Amino acid sequence: MKLCMIGTGYVGLVSGVCFSDLGNEVICVDNNIGKINLLKKGIIPIYEPGLSELVIKNYKNKKLTFSTDLKKSVKESDIIFICVGTPTKKGGGSADLRQIYNVSKEISSSINKFKIIITKSTVPVTTGDEIEKILSKKNDKKKFSVVSNPEFLREGEAIRDFTYPDRVVVGTNDKKSGKILKSLYSPLISKGALYLQTSRRAAELIKYASNAFLATKITFINEIANLCEKTGINVEDISIGMGLDKRIGSRFLRAGPAYGGSCFPKDTKAIVSTGDKFKINLSVIKSVIKSNENRTKILLDRINLILNKKIRNKKITFLGVTFKANTDDMRDSSSLKMIPHLSKKGALIKYFDPTGYKKEFSKLKNVTNKTTIKEAVAGSDLVIIHTEWNDFKSINFKNLVQGKKFIIFDMRNIYSSTKIKEQGFKYYSVGK
Ligand code: UGA
């Protein structure tokens, strides 16, 4: 089977490379010539542990190729994965599907033999039906099958998530493509992945419902953390106590800053918008979105209180600015709201992130990037641990700054408060 991935963003590149590593021939297509040229040289446009090694290995052994020629690549392939972006529409909450439909039109004129067209991009329920309509205009329905096969990769863990998925979901309304897809995924199924075949619409909705549910779990524990702070309880005890109930499960119950990234904020809005389209009020998800937006304000209010309501001229350090560890992705990171707010209030901000300088802060007054943790924290009044990078998990602050003490606000609950206090630092965390 020859595979074609359209779109070499996160989803397309990671899935394409991993499929090639399973022994398939894969063409990764993108209309960005610069990106394709870099990939051919083994230069990866995103930060993802382990990805560059796999690209180089499979490009060298010719299992993986890169191209800007969509039509030719589609003609040469049996299975086409659509992996282009579905961002939030400007001025609304629904998903902007223009890239999906443009690609579908291009595929439509390249169907020269039976092809399976798969949406791997996160697309609202009924998008597969629309793609089918586009393809049917020029092609006999027997010549293609439109399938939904959502991805559940987490940034920073993407290769592991691809190789050892909890489940593979394939939504198809015909037996032939179901059989082919099951055989494509058989190397993962034989390693223990559960394979679930559903209707196409169900697969589309499983993806949104999963992301919305995970976002709900995080938001839920963040609100419980607020209550813990007022009642002298450690939220980590609550997470453990709840998580031991197998019906609840312990994952995604870590309190912290507002959830961010390229998926949860976008997908929660899009599912609400789909609900509205079908006149269904998804009120739980609506309140999750609201609560998450308010989360940054709550943490900023806490910073204000920690600094005795005197932010002007205070030296504040951010350790980590990405939305989570092991990624260089800044999309919807809560630091994008916190840093501008504090800078506007007159704080002098330094930040250090293992993935380096961020252009997002370049226009802000008094915000500077530092290339070491030591430089970033030197002379600070308040150090905020914003992202849970391993680099921040065993810092000996006492040795690092020799003498000068600052306040630490650990938004990811990395440290033990007693140990930090023993070193002579004032320490605040979340939900304790
Ligand atoms: C998420 C899902 O976890 C993936 O399954 C899905 O495939 C992906 O979206 C997608 O739709 O493409 P990702 O956005 O990479 O993956 O990141 P997560 O690890 O899920 O974290 C999202 C946010 O939740 C981060 O801001 C993280 O810090 C926060 N989070 C996560 C918490 O605050 N607490 C937790 O316990 C877990």
XYZ file of C-alpha atoms and ligand atoms in Angstrom:
469
model
C 0.000 0.000 0.000
C 1.292 3.417 -0.899
C 0.296 6.218 1.438
C 0.046 9.939 0.840
C -0.134 12.431 3.711
C -1.423 15.838 2.667
C -0.126 18.486 5.051
C 3.190 18.125 6.859
C 2.108 19.875 10.033
C 2.162 18.056 13.303
C -0.374 15.361 12.495
C 0.677 14.668 8.907
C 4.395 14.603 9.511
C 4.336 12.474 12.645
C 1.802 9.983 11.232
C 3.559 9.835 7.847
C 6.961 9.202 9.367
C 5.587 6.572 11.751
C 3.692 4.781 8.961
C 6.912 4.677 6.916
C 8.731 3.269 9.914
C 6.170 0.443 9.958
C 7.335 -0.448 6.437
C 4.861 1.452 4.252
C 5.861 3.673 1.352
C 4.777 7.196 2.298
C 4.768 10.478 0.361
C 4.390 13.572 2.545
C 2.972 16.481 0.572
C 2.871 20.159 1.419
C 2.328 23.292 -0.653
C 5.054 25.065 1.315
C 8.162 24.547 -0.843
C 10.498 25.870 1.853
C 9.222 23.319 4.345
C 9.541 20.425 1.887
C 13.107 21.438 0.986
C 14.055 21.539 4.661
C 12.491 18.128 5.272
C 14.459 16.678 2.372
C 17.600 17.888 4.141
C 16.436 16.235 7.365
C 15.564 19.559 9.019
C 12.336 19.291 10.998
C 10.176 22.417 11.280
C 8.704 21.390 14.651
C 10.191 20.318 17.960
C 9.212 16.731 18.715
C 11.526 14.352 20.567
C 12.698 11.468 18.340
C 11.077 12.738 15.151
C 14.170 13.954 13.332
C 15.947 10.580 13.724
C 12.939 8.752 12.256
C 12.649 11.199 9.330
C 16.324 10.814 8.438
C 16.237 7.008 8.770
C 13.161 6.507 6.590
C 14.089 9.177 4.041
C 17.464 7.485 3.584
C 15.925 4.036 3.100
C 13.439 5.602 0.630
C 10.316 4.560 2.542
C 9.582 8.252 3.055
C 9.558 10.914 0.338
C 8.531 14.564 0.252
C 6.767 16.431 -2.501
C 4.907 19.634 -3.331
C 3.010 17.964 -6.179
C -0.322 16.995 -4.650
C -1.985 15.660 -7.781
C 0.919 13.430 -8.815
C 1.318 12.120 -5.265
C -2.398 11.310 -5.005
C -2.330 9.489 -8.342
C 0.578 7.338 -7.165
C -1.060 6.424 -3.836
C -3.755 4.056 -2.576
C -4.578 5.700 0.738
C -4.716 9.482 1.101
C -4.682 11.063 4.548
C -5.902 14.647 4.741
C -3.878 16.257 7.525
C -4.323 19.990 6.942
C -5.251 22.521 9.631
C -8.778 23.168 10.873
C -8.271 26.385 12.855
C -11.032 28.368 14.547
C -12.878 30.608 12.096
C -12.101 34.284 12.579
C -14.844 35.949 14.608
C -16.573 32.684 15.557
C -16.058 29.376 17.263
C -16.572 26.936 14.404
C -13.773 25.166 12.541
C -12.533 26.770 9.338
C -12.708 23.933 6.812
C -11.445 25.799 3.753
C -8.164 23.874 3.583
C -10.022 20.540 3.869
C -12.373 21.382 1.014
C -9.646 22.854 -1.210
C -7.569 19.706 -0.819
C -10.649 17.542 -1.496
C -11.202 19.392 -4.776
C -7.600 18.767 -5.812
C -7.845 15.085 -4.877
C -11.061 14.868 -6.864
C -9.295 15.462 -10.158
C -6.576 12.876 -9.402
C -8.625 9.754 -8.726
C -7.256 7.340 -11.344
C -8.004 4.078 -9.433
C -9.766 3.062 -6.173
C -8.588 5.287 -3.323
C -9.370 5.616 0.341
C -9.539 9.257 1.378
C -9.116 9.662 5.111
C -9.557 12.691 7.359
C -6.907 12.630 10.059
C -7.384 16.322 10.704
C -9.909 17.033 13.452
C -13.111 17.750 11.535
C -16.678 18.420 12.711
C -19.245 15.695 12.377
C -20.644 15.503 8.794
C -17.429 16.832 7.170
C -16.855 13.367 5.659
C -20.302 13.638 4.031
C -19.289 16.970 2.453
C -15.991 15.539 1.176
C -17.912 12.653 -0.345
C -20.179 15.151 -2.147
C -17.165 17.025 -3.552
C -15.525 13.826 -4.790
C -18.774 12.474 -6.284
C -19.060 15.455 -8.622
C -16.222 14.155 -10.804
C -15.925 10.508 -9.778
C -17.948 7.339 -9.657
C -18.701 6.434 -6.017
C -17.139 2.998 -6.558
C -13.768 4.688 -7.184
C -13.300 6.022 -3.644
C -14.235 5.694 -0.011
C -14.186 8.542 2.522
C -13.108 7.459 6.002
C -12.558 9.223 9.336
C -9.483 8.146 11.279
C -8.840 10.742 13.990
C -5.445 10.980 15.642
C -4.923 11.091 19.381
C -1.281 12.195 19.472
C -0.030 14.487 22.202
C 2.697 16.950 21.332
C 5.947 15.896 22.936
C 4.780 12.266 23.164
C 3.630 11.894 19.572
C 5.816 8.999 18.459
C 5.001 6.932 21.515
C 1.302 7.772 21.173
C 1.373 6.675 17.512
C 3.252 3.470 18.207
C 1.393 2.446 21.368
C -2.062 4.008 21.050
C -4.816 3.198 23.567
C -7.086 2.758 20.559
C -7.248 3.215 16.812
C -10.608 4.605 15.702
C -11.716 4.076 12.131
C -15.052 5.441 10.980
C -16.210 3.991 7.722
C -19.500 3.127 6.150
C -18.094 0.414 3.857
C -16.520 -2.988 4.517
C -13.750 -2.805 1.900
C -11.996 0.220 3.364
C -12.545 -1.111 6.914
C -10.617 -4.258 5.981
C -7.764 -2.322 4.329
C -7.414 0.036 7.265
C -7.384 -2.819 9.754
C -4.517 -4.406 7.858
C -2.660 -1.056 7.712
C -2.895 -0.811 11.501
C -2.216 -4.513 12.137
C 1.377 -3.935 13.395
C -0.040 -1.700 16.138
C -2.997 -3.982 16.850
C -0.627 -6.923 17.335
C 1.236 -4.841 19.947
C -1.959 -4.369 21.936
C -3.774 -1.360 20.447
C -7.542 -1.700 20.465
C -9.122 -1.270 17.052
C -12.564 0.287 17.013
C -14.564 0.516 13.836
C -17.571 2.847 13.876
C -19.660 4.857 11.474
C -17.809 7.766 9.877
C -19.805 10.373 11.784
C -19.213 8.581 15.096
C -15.426 8.618 14.549
C -15.545 12.345 13.814
C -17.429 12.951 17.040
C -15.278 10.586 19.159
C -12.322 12.894 18.531
C -14.109 16.082 19.635
C -15.869 14.410 22.554
C -12.517 12.993 23.788
C -10.742 16.348 23.678
C -13.702 18.134 25.259
C -13.844 15.539 28.030
C -10.115 15.825 28.774
C -10.450 19.624 28.844
C -13.368 19.181 31.255
C -11.285 16.977 33.560
C -8.502 19.567 33.732
C -10.912 22.434 34.285
C -12.732 20.460 36.954
C -9.556 19.847 38.972
C -8.482 23.476 38.507
C -11.735 24.623 40.115
C -11.362 22.052 42.915
C -7.817 23.434 43.395
C -9.320 26.874 44.062
C -11.489 25.339 46.783
C -8.468 23.478 48.230
C -6.566 26.748 48.559
C -9.359 28.194 50.706
C -9.772 25.091 52.862
C -6.160 24.096 53.547
C -6.278 20.918 51.475
C -3.630 19.624 49.067
C -5.259 19.203 45.648
C -2.816 16.388 44.847
C -4.473 14.295 47.577
C -7.799 14.929 45.881
C -6.445 13.937 42.443
C -5.022 10.712 43.859
C -8.151 9.958 45.856
C -10.412 10.555 42.860
C -8.098 8.860 40.381
C -8.068 5.600 42.329
C -11.694 5.171 41.347
C -11.323 3.255 38.095
C -14.410 4.983 36.707
C -12.578 8.317 37.006
C -8.891 7.489 36.401
C -5.916 9.519 37.558
C -4.694 11.070 34.303
C -5.438 14.666 33.322
C -6.197 15.571 36.911
C -3.131 17.767 37.421
C -4.104 21.270 38.485
C -2.161 24.106 36.892
C -2.519 27.054 34.535
C -5.318 27.233 31.961
C -5.092 24.424 29.428
C -3.689 25.550 26.093
C -2.180 24.209 22.889
C -3.402 23.801 19.373
C -6.231 21.403 20.219
C -8.265 21.794 23.420
C -9.103 25.520 23.079
C -9.941 25.156 19.369
C -11.812 21.854 19.633
C -13.964 22.805 22.643
C -15.157 25.890 20.746
C -15.764 23.897 17.573
C -17.874 21.198 19.256
C -20.014 23.852 20.933
C -20.510 25.421 17.529
C -21.479 22.032 16.034
C -23.970 21.626 18.900
C -25.446 25.062 18.101
C -25.706 24.090 14.435
C -27.851 21.106 15.421
C -29.676 23.169 18.088
C -28.096 21.236 20.968
C -26.888 23.195 23.965
C -23.532 21.704 25.060
C -23.704 23.641 28.303
C -21.024 21.649 30.163
C -18.422 22.353 27.479
C -19.522 25.989 27.285
C -18.844 26.426 30.986
C -15.487 24.631 30.651
C -14.430 27.187 28.031
C -15.522 30.052 30.303
C -13.846 28.598 33.373
C -10.599 28.023 31.479
C -10.619 31.614 30.225
C -11.097 32.775 33.791
C -8.249 30.554 35.045
C -5.558 32.963 33.831
C -7.267 35.849 35.631
C -7.336 33.811 38.860
C -3.603 33.080 38.619
C -2.822 36.724 37.772
C -4.820 37.823 40.832
C -2.727 35.426 42.906
C 0.494 36.893 41.514
C -0.817 40.326 42.480
C -1.482 39.158 46.046
C 1.878 37.345 46.310
C 3.564 40.635 45.379
C 1.434 42.603 47.876
C -0.396 44.309 45.008
C 2.834 46.002 43.885
C 3.682 44.762 40.425
C 5.312 47.915 39.035
C 9.112 47.494 38.736
C 8.983 43.994 40.207
C 11.417 41.598 38.550
C 9.458 38.537 37.480
C 10.975 35.430 35.848
C 9.048 32.856 33.849
C 10.575 29.391 33.711
C 8.917 27.854 30.666
C 6.506 29.710 28.413
C 5.207 26.963 26.087
C 1.759 25.517 26.788
C 3.326 22.318 28.102
C 6.693 20.556 28.245
C 8.515 18.873 25.340
C 7.138 21.178 22.680
C 8.101 24.565 21.253
C 4.424 25.290 20.598
C 3.171 28.595 21.986
C -0.373 28.335 20.668
C -2.888 29.356 23.341
C -0.255 29.080 26.065
C -1.432 30.919 29.178
C 1.922 32.759 29.198
C 0.653 34.668 26.143
C -1.897 36.355 28.413
C 0.105 36.496 31.634
C 3.308 38.074 30.327
C 1.638 40.943 28.381
C -0.629 41.664 31.376
C 2.282 41.848 33.821
C 4.409 43.848 31.391
C 1.562 46.355 31.020
C 1.397 46.672 34.811
C 5.081 47.673 34.807
C 6.797 44.400 35.750
C 10.305 43.711 34.422
C 10.115 40.239 32.932
C 12.771 37.696 32.013
C 11.950 34.285 30.668
C 13.809 31.083 29.949
C 12.394 28.250 27.880
C 14.367 25.164 26.797
C 13.089 25.828 23.253
C 14.544 29.331 23.297
C 13.471 32.798 22.245
C 9.809 33.441 21.434
C 8.874 36.030 18.824
C 5.461 36.373 20.504
C 7.012 38.604 23.193
C 9.320 40.591 20.929
C 7.181 43.737 20.878
C 6.545 43.844 24.629
C 8.214 46.403 26.840
C 10.639 45.046 29.419
C 10.385 41.402 28.422
C 13.709 39.692 27.753
C 14.749 36.175 26.903
C 17.612 34.529 28.812
C 19.508 31.502 27.621
C 20.175 29.910 31.001
C 18.068 29.304 34.087
C 20.730 31.015 36.186
C 20.634 34.253 34.177
C 16.846 34.163 34.126
C 16.427 33.936 37.907
C 19.348 36.213 38.896
C 18.073 39.259 40.762
C 14.422 38.229 40.545
C 11.691 39.100 43.029
C 9.366 36.348 41.823
C 10.121 33.180 39.844
C 7.114 31.578 38.194
C 7.406 27.948 37.120
C 4.953 28.029 34.240
C 5.789 24.855 32.273
C 6.691 21.447 33.692
C 9.934 20.895 31.722
C 12.273 18.304 33.247
C 14.927 21.055 33.250
C 13.042 22.721 36.118
C 12.372 19.634 38.219
C 15.544 19.475 40.281
C 16.924 22.986 40.499
C 18.858 23.731 43.675
C 17.723 27.346 43.911
C 19.947 28.025 46.929
C 23.138 27.061 45.074
C 21.967 28.737 41.898
C 21.613 32.266 43.267
C 23.980 32.204 46.246
C 22.401 34.509 48.770
C 19.628 36.469 47.116
C 16.211 35.043 47.888
C 13.150 35.346 45.724
C 9.592 34.115 45.908
C 8.732 30.989 43.924
C 5.266 30.463 42.425
C 5.201 26.893 41.204
C 2.152 26.717 38.908
C 2.818 23.044 38.104
C 3.297 21.761 41.660
C 6.730 20.375 40.803
C 8.413 20.967 44.166
C 7.800 19.952 47.745
C 6.973 23.093 49.673
C 8.880 21.941 52.784
C 12.100 21.340 50.842
C 11.961 24.733 49.125
C 11.113 26.490 52.364
C 14.096 24.746 54.030
C 16.273 26.428 51.394
C 14.897 29.745 52.671
C 12.584 30.663 49.817
C 8.963 31.743 50.053
C 7.011 29.182 48.061
C 3.530 29.148 46.578
C 1.938 26.419 44.516
C -1.485 25.612 43.085
C -4.361 24.087 45.035
C -2.555 23.859 48.362
C -4.291 16.856 23.086
C -4.798 15.442 23.441
O -4.236 15.033 24.684
C -4.413 14.445 22.346
O -4.990 13.189 22.642
C -4.965 14.951 21.011
O -4.607 14.101 19.949
C -4.424 16.328 20.727
O -4.796 17.213 21.800
C -5.020 16.787 19.423
O -6.241 16.955 19.348
O -4.295 16.850 18.416
P -1.929 18.144 23.277
O -2.705 19.376 22.916
O -0.663 17.842 22.578
O -2.867 16.830 23.067
O -1.579 18.266 24.808
P -2.038 17.622 26.203
O -0.946 16.818 26.744
O -3.371 16.992 26.092
O -2.183 18.956 27.085
C -3.129 19.976 26.769
C -3.173 21.018 27.868
O -3.705 20.472 29.057
C -1.804 21.574 28.236
O -1.918 22.971 28.436
C -1.460 20.862 29.541
O -0.582 21.586 30.348
C -2.843 20.766 30.161
N -2.968 19.695 31.184
C -2.909 18.393 30.815
C -3.179 20.039 32.503
O -3.228 21.241 32.858
N -3.345 19.056 33.431
C -3.297 17.757 33.101
O -3.466 16.899 34.002
C -3.060 17.404 31.774
